[in-house]
CSV table of C-alpha atoms in Angstrom, one decimal:
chain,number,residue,atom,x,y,z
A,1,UNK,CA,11.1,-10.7,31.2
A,2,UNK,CA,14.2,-8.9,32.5
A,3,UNK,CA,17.4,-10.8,31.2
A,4,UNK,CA,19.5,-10.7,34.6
A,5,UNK,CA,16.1,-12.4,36.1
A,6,UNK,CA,16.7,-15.3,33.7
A,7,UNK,CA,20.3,-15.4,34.2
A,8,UNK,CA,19.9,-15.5,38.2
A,9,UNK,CA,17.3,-17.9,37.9
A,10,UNK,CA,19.3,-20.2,35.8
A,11,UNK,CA,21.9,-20.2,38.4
A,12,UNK,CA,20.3,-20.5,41.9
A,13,UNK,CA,18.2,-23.6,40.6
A,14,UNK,CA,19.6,-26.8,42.3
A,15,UNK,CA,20.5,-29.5,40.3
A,16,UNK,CA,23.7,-28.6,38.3
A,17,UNK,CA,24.3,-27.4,34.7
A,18,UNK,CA,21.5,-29.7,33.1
A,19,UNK,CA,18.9,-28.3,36.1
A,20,UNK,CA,19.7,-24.8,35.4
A,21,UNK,CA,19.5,-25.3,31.0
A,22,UNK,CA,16.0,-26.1,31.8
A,23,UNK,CA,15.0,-23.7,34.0
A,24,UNK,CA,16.8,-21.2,31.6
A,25,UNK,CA,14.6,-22.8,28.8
A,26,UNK,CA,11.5,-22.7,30.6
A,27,UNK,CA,12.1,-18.9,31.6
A,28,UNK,CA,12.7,-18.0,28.0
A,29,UNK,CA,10.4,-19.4,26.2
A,30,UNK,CA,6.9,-17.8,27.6
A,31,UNK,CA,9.0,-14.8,26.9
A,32,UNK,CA,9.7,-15.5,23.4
A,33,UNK,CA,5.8,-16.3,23.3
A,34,UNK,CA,4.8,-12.5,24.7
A,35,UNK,CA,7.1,-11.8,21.7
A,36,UNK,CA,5.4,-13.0,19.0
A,37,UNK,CA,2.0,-12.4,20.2
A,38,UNK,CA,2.9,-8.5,20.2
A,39,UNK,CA,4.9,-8.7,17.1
A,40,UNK,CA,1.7,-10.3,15.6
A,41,UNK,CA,-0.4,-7.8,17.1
A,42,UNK,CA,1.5,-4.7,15.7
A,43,UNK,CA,1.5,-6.4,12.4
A,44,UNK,CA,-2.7,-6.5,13.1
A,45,UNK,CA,-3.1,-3.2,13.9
A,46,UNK,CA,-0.7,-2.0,10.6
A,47,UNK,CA,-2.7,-4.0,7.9
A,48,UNK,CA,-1.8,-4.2,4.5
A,49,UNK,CA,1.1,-1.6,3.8
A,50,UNK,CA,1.7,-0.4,-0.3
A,51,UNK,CA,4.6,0.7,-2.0
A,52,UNK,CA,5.3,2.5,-5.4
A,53,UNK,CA,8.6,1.6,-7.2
A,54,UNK,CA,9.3,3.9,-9.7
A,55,UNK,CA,11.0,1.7,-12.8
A,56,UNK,CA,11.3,4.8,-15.0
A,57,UNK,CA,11.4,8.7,-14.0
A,58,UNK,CA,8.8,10.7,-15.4
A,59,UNK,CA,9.3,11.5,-19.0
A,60,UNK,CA,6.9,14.6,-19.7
A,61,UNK,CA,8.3,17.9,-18.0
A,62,UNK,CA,4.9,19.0,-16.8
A,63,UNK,CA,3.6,16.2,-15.5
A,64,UNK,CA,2.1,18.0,-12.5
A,65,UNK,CA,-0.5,20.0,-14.8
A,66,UNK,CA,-3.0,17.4,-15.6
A,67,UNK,CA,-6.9,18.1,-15.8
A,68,UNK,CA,-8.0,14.7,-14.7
A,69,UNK,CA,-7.7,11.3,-13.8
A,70,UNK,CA,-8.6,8.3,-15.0
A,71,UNK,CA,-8.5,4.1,-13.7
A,72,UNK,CA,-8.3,2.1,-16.5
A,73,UNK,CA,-9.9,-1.3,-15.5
A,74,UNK,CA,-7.4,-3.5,-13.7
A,75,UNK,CA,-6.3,-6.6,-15.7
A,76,UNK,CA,-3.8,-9.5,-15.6
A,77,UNK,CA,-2.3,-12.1,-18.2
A,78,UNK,CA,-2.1,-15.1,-15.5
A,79,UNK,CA,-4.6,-17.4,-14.3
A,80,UNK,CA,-7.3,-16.6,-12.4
A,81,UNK,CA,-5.7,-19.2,-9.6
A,82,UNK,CA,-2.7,-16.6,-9.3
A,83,UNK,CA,-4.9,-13.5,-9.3
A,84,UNK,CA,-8.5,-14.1,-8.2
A,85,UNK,CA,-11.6,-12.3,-10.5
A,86,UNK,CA,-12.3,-10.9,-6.8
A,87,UNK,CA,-8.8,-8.7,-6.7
A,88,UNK,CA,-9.8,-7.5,-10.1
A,89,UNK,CA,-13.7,-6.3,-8.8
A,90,UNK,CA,-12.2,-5.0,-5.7
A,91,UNK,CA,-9.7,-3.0,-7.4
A,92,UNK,CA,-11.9,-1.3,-10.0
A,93,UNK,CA,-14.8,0.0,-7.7
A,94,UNK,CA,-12.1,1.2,-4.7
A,95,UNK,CA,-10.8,2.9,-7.9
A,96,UNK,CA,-12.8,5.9,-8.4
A,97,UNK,CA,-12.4,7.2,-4.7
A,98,UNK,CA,-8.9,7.6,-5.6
A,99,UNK,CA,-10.0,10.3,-8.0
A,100,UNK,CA,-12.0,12.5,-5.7
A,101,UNK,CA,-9.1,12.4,-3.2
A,102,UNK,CA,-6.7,14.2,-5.2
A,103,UNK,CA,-9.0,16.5,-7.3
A,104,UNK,CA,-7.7,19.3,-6.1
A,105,UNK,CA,-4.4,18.8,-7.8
A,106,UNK,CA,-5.9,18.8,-11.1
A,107,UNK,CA,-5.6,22.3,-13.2
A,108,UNK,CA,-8.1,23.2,-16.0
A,109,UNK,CA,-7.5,21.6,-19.1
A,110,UNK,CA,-8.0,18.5,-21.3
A,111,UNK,CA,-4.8,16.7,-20.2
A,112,UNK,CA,-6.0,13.2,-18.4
A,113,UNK,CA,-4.0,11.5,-16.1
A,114,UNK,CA,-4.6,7.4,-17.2
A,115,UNK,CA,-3.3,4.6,-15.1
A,116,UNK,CA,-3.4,1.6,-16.5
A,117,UNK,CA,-2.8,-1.6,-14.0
A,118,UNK,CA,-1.9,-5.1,-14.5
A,119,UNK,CA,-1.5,-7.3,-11.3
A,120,UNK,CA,0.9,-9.9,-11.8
A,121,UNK,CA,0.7,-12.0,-8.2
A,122,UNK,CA,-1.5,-12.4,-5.6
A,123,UNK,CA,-1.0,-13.8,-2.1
A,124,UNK,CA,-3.4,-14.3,0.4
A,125,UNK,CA,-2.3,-14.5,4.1
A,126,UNK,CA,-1.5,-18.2,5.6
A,127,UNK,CA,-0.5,-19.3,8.6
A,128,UNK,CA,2.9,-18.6,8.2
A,129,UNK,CA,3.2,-16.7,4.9
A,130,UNK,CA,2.0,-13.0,4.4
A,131,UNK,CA,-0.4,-11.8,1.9
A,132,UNK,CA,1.2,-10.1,-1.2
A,133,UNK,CA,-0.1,-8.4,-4.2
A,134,UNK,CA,2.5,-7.1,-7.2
A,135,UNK,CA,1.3,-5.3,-9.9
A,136,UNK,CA,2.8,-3.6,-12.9
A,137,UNK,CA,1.3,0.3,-12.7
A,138,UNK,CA,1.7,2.6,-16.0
A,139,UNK,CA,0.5,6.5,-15.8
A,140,UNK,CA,0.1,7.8,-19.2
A,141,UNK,CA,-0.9,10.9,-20.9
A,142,UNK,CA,-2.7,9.6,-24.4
A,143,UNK,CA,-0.4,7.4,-25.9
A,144,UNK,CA,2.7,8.7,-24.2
A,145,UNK,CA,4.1,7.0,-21.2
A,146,UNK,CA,4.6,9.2,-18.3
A,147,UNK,CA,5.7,6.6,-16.1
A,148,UNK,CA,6.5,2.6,-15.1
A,149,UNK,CA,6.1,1.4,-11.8
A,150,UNK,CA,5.6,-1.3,-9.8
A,151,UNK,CA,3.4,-1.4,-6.8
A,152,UNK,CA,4.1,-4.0,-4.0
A,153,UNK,CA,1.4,-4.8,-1.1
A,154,UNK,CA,2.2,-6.8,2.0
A,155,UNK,CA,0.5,-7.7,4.8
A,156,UNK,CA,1.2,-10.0,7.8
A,157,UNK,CA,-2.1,-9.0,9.5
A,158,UNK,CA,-4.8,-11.9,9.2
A,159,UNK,CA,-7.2,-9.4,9.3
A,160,UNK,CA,-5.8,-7.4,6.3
A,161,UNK,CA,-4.8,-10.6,4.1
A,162,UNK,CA,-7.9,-11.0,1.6
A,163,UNK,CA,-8.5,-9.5,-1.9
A,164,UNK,CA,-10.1,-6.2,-0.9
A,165,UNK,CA,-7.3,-5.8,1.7
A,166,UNK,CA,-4.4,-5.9,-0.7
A,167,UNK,CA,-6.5,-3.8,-3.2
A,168,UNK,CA,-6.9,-1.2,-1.2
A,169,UNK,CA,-3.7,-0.8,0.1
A,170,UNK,CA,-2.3,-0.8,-3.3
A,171,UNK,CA,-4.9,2.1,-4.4
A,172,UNK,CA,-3.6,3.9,-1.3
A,173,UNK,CA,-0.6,3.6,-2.8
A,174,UNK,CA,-0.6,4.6,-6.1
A,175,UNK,CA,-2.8,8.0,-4.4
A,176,UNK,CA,0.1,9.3,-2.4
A,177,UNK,CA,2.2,8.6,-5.8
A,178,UNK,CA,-0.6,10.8,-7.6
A,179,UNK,CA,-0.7,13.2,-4.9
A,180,UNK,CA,3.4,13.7,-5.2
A,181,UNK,CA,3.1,13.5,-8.8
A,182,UNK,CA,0.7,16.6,-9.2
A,183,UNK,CA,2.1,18.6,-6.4
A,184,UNK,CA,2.0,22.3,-7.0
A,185,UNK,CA,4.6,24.2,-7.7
A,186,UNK,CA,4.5,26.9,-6.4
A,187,UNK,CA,2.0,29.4,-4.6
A,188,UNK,CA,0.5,31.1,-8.0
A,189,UNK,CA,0.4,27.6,-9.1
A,190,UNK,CA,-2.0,26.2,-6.0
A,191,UNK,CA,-3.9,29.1,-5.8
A,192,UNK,CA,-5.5,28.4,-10.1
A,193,UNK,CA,-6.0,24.7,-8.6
A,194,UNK,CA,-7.7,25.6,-5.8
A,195,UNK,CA,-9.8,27.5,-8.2
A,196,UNK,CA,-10.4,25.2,-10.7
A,197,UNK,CA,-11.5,23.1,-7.9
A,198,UNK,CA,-14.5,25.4,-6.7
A,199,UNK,CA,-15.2,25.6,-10.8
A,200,UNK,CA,-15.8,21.9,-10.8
A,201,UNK,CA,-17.4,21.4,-7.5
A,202,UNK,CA,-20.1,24.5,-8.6
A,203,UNK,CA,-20.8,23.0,-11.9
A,204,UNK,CA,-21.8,20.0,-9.7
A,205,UNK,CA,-23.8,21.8,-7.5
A,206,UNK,CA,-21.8,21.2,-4.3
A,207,UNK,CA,-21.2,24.8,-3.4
């Protein structure tokens, strides 16, 4: 509702200063309800939203030119009340889809891509509290680490507040991390992925 509305209709009400507080109140508040219902609903149609939080910069200069990936299985070191067996499950068969997104970055070669993940809170979404997932992410080539992150989930969305929610959100995540991490770099550079690529999809007969 249009504030000058409010304020004229706060004013024109008989009944002095105490009359026109109340019609003021009255005015406001379905207004303040529309407000939350649409805040709620944009938070609805969002869902569950990841971020990656680098702790350490990448430590191996070609880092991009890696022949695979891998998901190690998602663990944790708390109890099962903090982080559900279910986040776990979700989180390691969502897993392998992450690999066939960003195939196309890999290059030919033995090099493997390994992130290991340990989730260290869970949330689910209440009433009045979001749903929140944190979980310590390391990307590792052999026994070197390549990098420390974090990756933080939230969601206000009661449709996007459960286990497979948060997981999947936080394997979006890491993907656009992986996709930035193995980004080309430059044209000649593309143009062997994009052939190593065909290699692998003709050995699997999908060409």
């Amino acid at each position: 509702m249009n504030a000058d509305r409010i304020a004229v209709q706060a004013v024109r009400r008989p009944g002095g200063a105490a009359a026109g507080l109340l019609v003021l109140l009255v005015a406001v508040l379905p207004a303040a309800g529309c407000m939350t219902a649409a805040k709620q609903a944009y938070f609805e149609m969002r869902g569950a939203q990841g971020e990656v939080l680098a702790l350490t910069e990448p430590v191996v200069a070609d880092s991009h030119s890696f022949g695979s990936l891998e998901f190690l299985p998602a663990t944790t070191t708390v109890s099962d009340r903090v982080v559900p067996p279910e986040l776990l499950t979700a989180y390691n068969r969502r897993a392998p889809r992450i690999i066939e997104d960003v195939e196309a970055a890999f290059l030919p070669g033995d090099r493997r891509l390994s992130i290991m993940t340990d989730v260290t809170y869970f949330q689910s979404k209440g009433l009045l509290s979001p749903a929140m997932l944190l979980a310590r992410v390391y990307f590792r080539d052999g026994d070197r680490l390549v990098q420390d992150t974090i990756v933080k989930v939230e969601s206000k969305a009661f449709r996007a507040g459960d286990e497979k929610d948060l997981a999947d959100a936080a394997l979006n995540a890491v993907r656009g991390h992986v996709a930035a991490f193995l980004e080309p770099r430059d044209a000649a550079d593309r143009k062997q992925r994009e052939s190593a690529l065909r290699e692998r999809r003709q050995r699997r007969g999908e060409d």
